[in-house]
Coordinates of C-alpha atoms and ligand atoms in Angstrom, one line a residue:
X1 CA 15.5 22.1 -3.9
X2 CA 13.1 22.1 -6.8
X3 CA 14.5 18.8 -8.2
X4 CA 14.0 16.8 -4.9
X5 CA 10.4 17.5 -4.6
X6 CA 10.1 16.6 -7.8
X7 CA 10.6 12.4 -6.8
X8 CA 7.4 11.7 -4.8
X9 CA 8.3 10.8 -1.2
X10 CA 5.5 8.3 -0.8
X11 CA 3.9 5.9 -3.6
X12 CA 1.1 3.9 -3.4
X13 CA 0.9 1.2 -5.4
X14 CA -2.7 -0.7 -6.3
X15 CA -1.5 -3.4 -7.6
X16 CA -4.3 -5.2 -10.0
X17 CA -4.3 -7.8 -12.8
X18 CA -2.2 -10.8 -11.8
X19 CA -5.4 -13.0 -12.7
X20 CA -6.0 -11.3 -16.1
X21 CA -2.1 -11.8 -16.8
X22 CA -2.4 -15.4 -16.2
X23 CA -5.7 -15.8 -17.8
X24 CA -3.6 -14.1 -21.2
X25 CA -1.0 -17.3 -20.5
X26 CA -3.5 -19.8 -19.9
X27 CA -2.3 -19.9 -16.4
X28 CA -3.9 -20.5 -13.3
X29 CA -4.5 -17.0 -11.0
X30 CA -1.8 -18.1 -8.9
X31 CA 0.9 -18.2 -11.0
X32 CA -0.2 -14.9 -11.8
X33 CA 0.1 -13.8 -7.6
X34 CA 3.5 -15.3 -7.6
X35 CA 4.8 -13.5 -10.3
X36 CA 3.1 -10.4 -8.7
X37 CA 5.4 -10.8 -5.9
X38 CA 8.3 -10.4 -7.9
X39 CA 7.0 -6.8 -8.7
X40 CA 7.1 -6.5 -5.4
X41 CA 11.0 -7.2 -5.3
X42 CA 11.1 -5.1 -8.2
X43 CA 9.6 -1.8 -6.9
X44 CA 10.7 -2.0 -3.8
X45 CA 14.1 -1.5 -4.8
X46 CA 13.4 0.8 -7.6
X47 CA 12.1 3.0 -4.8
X48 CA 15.2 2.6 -2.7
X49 CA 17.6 3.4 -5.8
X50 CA 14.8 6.6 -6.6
X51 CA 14.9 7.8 -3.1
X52 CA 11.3 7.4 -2.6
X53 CA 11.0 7.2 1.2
X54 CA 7.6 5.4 1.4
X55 CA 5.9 2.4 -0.5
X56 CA 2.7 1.8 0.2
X57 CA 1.4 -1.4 -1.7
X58 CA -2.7 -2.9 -1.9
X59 CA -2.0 -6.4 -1.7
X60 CA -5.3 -7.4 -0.3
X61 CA -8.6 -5.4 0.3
X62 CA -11.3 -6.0 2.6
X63 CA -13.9 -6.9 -0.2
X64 CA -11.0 -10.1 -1.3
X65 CA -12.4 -11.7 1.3
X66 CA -15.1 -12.6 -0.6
X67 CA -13.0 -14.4 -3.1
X68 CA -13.5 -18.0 -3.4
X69 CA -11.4 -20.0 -0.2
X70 CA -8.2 -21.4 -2.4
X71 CA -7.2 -18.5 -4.0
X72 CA -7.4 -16.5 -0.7
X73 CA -5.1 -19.5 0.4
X74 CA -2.7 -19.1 -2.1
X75 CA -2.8 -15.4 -1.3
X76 CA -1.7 -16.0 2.3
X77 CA 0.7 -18.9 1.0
X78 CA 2.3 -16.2 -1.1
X79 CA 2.2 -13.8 1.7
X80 CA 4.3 -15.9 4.1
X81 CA 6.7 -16.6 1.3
X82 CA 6.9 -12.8 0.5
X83 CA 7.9 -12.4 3.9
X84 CA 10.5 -15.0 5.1
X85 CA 12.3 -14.8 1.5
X86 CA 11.7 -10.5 1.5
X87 CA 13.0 -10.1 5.6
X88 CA 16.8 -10.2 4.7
X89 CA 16.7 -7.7 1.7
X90 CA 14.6 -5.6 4.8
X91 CA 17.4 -6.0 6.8
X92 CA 20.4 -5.3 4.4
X93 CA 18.5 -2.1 3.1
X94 CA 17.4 -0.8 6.1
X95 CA 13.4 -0.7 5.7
X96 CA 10.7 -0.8 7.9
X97 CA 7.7 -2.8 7.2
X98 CA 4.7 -1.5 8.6
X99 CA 1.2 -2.8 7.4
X100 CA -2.4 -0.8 8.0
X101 CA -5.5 -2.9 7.6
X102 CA -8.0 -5.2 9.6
X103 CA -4.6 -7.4 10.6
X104 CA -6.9 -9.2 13.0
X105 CA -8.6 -10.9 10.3
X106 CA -5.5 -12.4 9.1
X107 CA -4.3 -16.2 9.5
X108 CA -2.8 -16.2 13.4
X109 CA 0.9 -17.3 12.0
X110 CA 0.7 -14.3 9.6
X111 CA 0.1 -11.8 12.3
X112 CA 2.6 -13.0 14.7
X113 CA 5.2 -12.4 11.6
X114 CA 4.4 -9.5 10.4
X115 CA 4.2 -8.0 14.3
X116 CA 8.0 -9.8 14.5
X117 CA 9.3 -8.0 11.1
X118 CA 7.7 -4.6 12.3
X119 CA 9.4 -4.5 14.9
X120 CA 12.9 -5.8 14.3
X121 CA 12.7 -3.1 11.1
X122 CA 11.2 -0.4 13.6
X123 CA 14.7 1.5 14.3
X124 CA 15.1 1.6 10.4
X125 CA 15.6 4.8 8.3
X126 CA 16.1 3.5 5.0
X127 CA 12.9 3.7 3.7
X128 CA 9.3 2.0 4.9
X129 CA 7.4 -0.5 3.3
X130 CA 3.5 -0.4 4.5
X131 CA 1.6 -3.4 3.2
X132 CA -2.1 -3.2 3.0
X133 CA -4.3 -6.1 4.3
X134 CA -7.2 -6.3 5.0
X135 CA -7.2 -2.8 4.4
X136 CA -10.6 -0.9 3.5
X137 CA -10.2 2.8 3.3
X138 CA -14.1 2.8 4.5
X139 CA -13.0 0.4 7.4
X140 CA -10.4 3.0 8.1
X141 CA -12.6 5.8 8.4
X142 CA -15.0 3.6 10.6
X143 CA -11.9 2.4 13.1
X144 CA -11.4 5.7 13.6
X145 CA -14.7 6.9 14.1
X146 CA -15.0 4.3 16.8
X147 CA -11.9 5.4 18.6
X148 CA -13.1 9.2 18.5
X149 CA -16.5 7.7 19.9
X150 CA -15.2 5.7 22.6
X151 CA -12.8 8.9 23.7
X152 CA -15.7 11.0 23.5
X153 CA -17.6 8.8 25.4
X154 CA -15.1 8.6 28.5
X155 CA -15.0 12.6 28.3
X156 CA -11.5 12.1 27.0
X157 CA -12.7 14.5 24.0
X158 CA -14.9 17.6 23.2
X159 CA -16.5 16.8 19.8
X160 CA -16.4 20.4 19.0
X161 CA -12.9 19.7 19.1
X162 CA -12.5 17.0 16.7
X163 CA -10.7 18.6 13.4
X164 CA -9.4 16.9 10.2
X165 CA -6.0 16.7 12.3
X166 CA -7.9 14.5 15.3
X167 CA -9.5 12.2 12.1
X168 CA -5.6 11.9 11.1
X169 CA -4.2 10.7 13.8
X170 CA -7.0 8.1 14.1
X171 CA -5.8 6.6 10.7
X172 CA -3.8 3.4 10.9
X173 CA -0.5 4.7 10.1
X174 CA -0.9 8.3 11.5
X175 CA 2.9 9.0 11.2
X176 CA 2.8 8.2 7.4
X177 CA 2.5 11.4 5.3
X178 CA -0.5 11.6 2.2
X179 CA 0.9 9.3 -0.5
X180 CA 1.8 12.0 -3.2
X181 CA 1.5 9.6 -6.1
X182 CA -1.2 6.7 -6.4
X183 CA -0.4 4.1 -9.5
X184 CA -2.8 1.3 -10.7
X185 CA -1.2 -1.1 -12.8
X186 CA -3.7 -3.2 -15.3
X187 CA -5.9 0.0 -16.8
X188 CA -8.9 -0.2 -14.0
X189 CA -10.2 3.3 -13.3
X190 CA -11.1 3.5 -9.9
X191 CA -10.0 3.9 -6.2
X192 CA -11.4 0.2 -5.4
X193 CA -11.3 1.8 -1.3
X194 CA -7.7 2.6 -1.5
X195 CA -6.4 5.5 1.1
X196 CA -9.7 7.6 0.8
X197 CA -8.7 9.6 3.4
X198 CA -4.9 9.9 2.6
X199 CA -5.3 10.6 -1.3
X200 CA -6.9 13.7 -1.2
X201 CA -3.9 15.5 -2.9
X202 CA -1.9 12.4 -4.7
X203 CA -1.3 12.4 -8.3
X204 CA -3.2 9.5 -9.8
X205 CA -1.2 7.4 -12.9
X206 CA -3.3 4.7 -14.5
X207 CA -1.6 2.3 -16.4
X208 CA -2.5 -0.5 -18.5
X209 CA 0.6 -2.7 -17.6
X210 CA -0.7 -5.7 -15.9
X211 CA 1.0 -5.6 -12.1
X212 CA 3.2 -8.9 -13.1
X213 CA 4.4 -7.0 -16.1
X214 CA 5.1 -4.0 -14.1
X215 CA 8.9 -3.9 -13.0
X216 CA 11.6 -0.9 -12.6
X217 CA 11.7 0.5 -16.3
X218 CA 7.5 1.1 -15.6
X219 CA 8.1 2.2 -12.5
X220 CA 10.7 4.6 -13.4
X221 CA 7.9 5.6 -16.2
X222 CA 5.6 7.3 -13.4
X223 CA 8.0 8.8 -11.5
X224 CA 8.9 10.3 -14.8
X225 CA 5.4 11.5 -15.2
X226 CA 4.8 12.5 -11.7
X227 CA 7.8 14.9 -12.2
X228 CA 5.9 17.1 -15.1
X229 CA 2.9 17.2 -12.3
X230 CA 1.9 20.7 -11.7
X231 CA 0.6 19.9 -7.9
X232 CA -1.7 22.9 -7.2
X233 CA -3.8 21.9 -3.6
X234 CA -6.6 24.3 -4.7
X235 CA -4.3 27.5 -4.9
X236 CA -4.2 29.2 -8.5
X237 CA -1.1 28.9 -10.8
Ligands
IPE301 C1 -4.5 -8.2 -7.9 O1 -4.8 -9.0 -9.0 C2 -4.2 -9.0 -6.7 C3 -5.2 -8.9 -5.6 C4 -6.3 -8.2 -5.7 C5 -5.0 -9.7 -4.5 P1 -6.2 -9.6 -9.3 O2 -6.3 -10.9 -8.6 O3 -7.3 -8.6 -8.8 O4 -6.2 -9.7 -10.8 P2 -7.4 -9.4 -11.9 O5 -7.9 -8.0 -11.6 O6 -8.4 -10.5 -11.7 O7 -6.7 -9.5 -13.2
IPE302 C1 -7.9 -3.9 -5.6 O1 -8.0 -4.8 -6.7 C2 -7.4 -4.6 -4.4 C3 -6.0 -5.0 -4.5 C4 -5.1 -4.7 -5.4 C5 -5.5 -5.7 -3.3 P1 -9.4 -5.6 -7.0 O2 -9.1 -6.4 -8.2 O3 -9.8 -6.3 -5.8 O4 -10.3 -4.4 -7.3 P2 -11.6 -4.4 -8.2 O5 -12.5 -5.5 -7.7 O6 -11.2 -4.6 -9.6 O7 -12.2 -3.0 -8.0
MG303 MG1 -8.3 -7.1 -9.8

């Protein structure tokens, strides 16, 4: 009983420094995003072999946008690569994909896959694999505020009613539970508008692996650490 609560049940990955890994090689930033998706690979099944039940991974924030127009490209190139060569290990391994994020900003042909892949992976209780795009955790907040709003509004909903369980299940992904471990790879110190809602509670590892670099054996590092957590959620002891 003790030991199972011990392996986090959901991990949120943000994964940074695939440009600073290529910059180290004398590589161009996308060879640094391709081999970035082969962490990808990597962790997702670490976490099936761990029995970590949800995988939350950053792969592209709202503020990336702002990146210049060919390495978002390449971003998206990688992205529909991820996914056609990524569906049959979904398949065989019983995973959902689910993603949270302004998806409406994304490339049309991207959408249409990634609503395809949800949805054939929907009945799946292996595990679930949430992808970030387009994701702002401010965003978040503010698509749900408008929802409340527009409920509110119609007379569908008494403000005095709205709790932090009503914000909740405004979220993207209301079903999801809090991620209980948050790990940045490539040393950065910050949130970067990650799950600000959702990471109240979660154990935050930092390390200075760049995300390329970071395969099972890191992987298995933080679970290893998130194990000697003492998790208190504001009680004492
Ligand atoms: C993370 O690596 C991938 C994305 C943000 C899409 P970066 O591209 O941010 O790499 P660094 O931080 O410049 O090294
Ligand atoms: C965070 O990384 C976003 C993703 C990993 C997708 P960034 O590289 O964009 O974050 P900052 O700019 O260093 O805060
Ligand atoms: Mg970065």
């Amino acid at each position: 009983m003790a030991e199972r609560s011990k392996t986090p049940r959901h991990v949120a990955i943000i994964m940074d420094g695939n440009g600073r890994w290529a910059r180290k090689r004398g590589l161009p930033r996308a060879k640094g995003h391709e081999m970035g998706a082969e962490s990808v690979r990597a962790v997702v099944r670490a976490c099936r072999d761990a029995g970590v039940k949800y995988l939350t991974l950053y792969a592209f924030s709202v503020e990336n946008w702002i990146r210049p127009k060919e390495e978002i490209r390449g971003l998206m190139r990688l992205l529909r690569i991820f996914l056609s060569k990524h569906e049959k290990e979904l398949h065989d391994n019983k995973i959902r994909l689910r993603v949270i994020g302004r998806i409406a900003d994304l490339p049309k042909d991207i959408q249409k896959e990634l609503k395809r892949v949800g949805r054939e992976t929907e009945a799946y209780r292996g595990g679930t694999l949430v992808l970030a795009l387009s994701y702002g955790g401010r965003a978040e907040i503010v698509d749900a505020i408008r929802q409340l709003a527009g409920k509110v509004k119609k007379g569908e909903l008494d403000p005095r009613r709205i709790d932090e369980e009503t914000v909740a299940a405004h979220l993207y992904a209301p079903d999801i539970p809090d991620p209980d471990l948050m790990i940045r790879t490539s040393g950065e110190m910050r949130i970067s508008n990650f799950l600000l809602w959702q990471l109240s509670y979660a154990e935050l590892y930092v390390t200075d692996i760049l995300w390329p670099d970071f395969r099972e054996d890191a992987f298995k590092k933080a679970l290893k650490e998130y194990a000697h957590r003492h998790r208190r959620f504001g009680n004492i002891e």
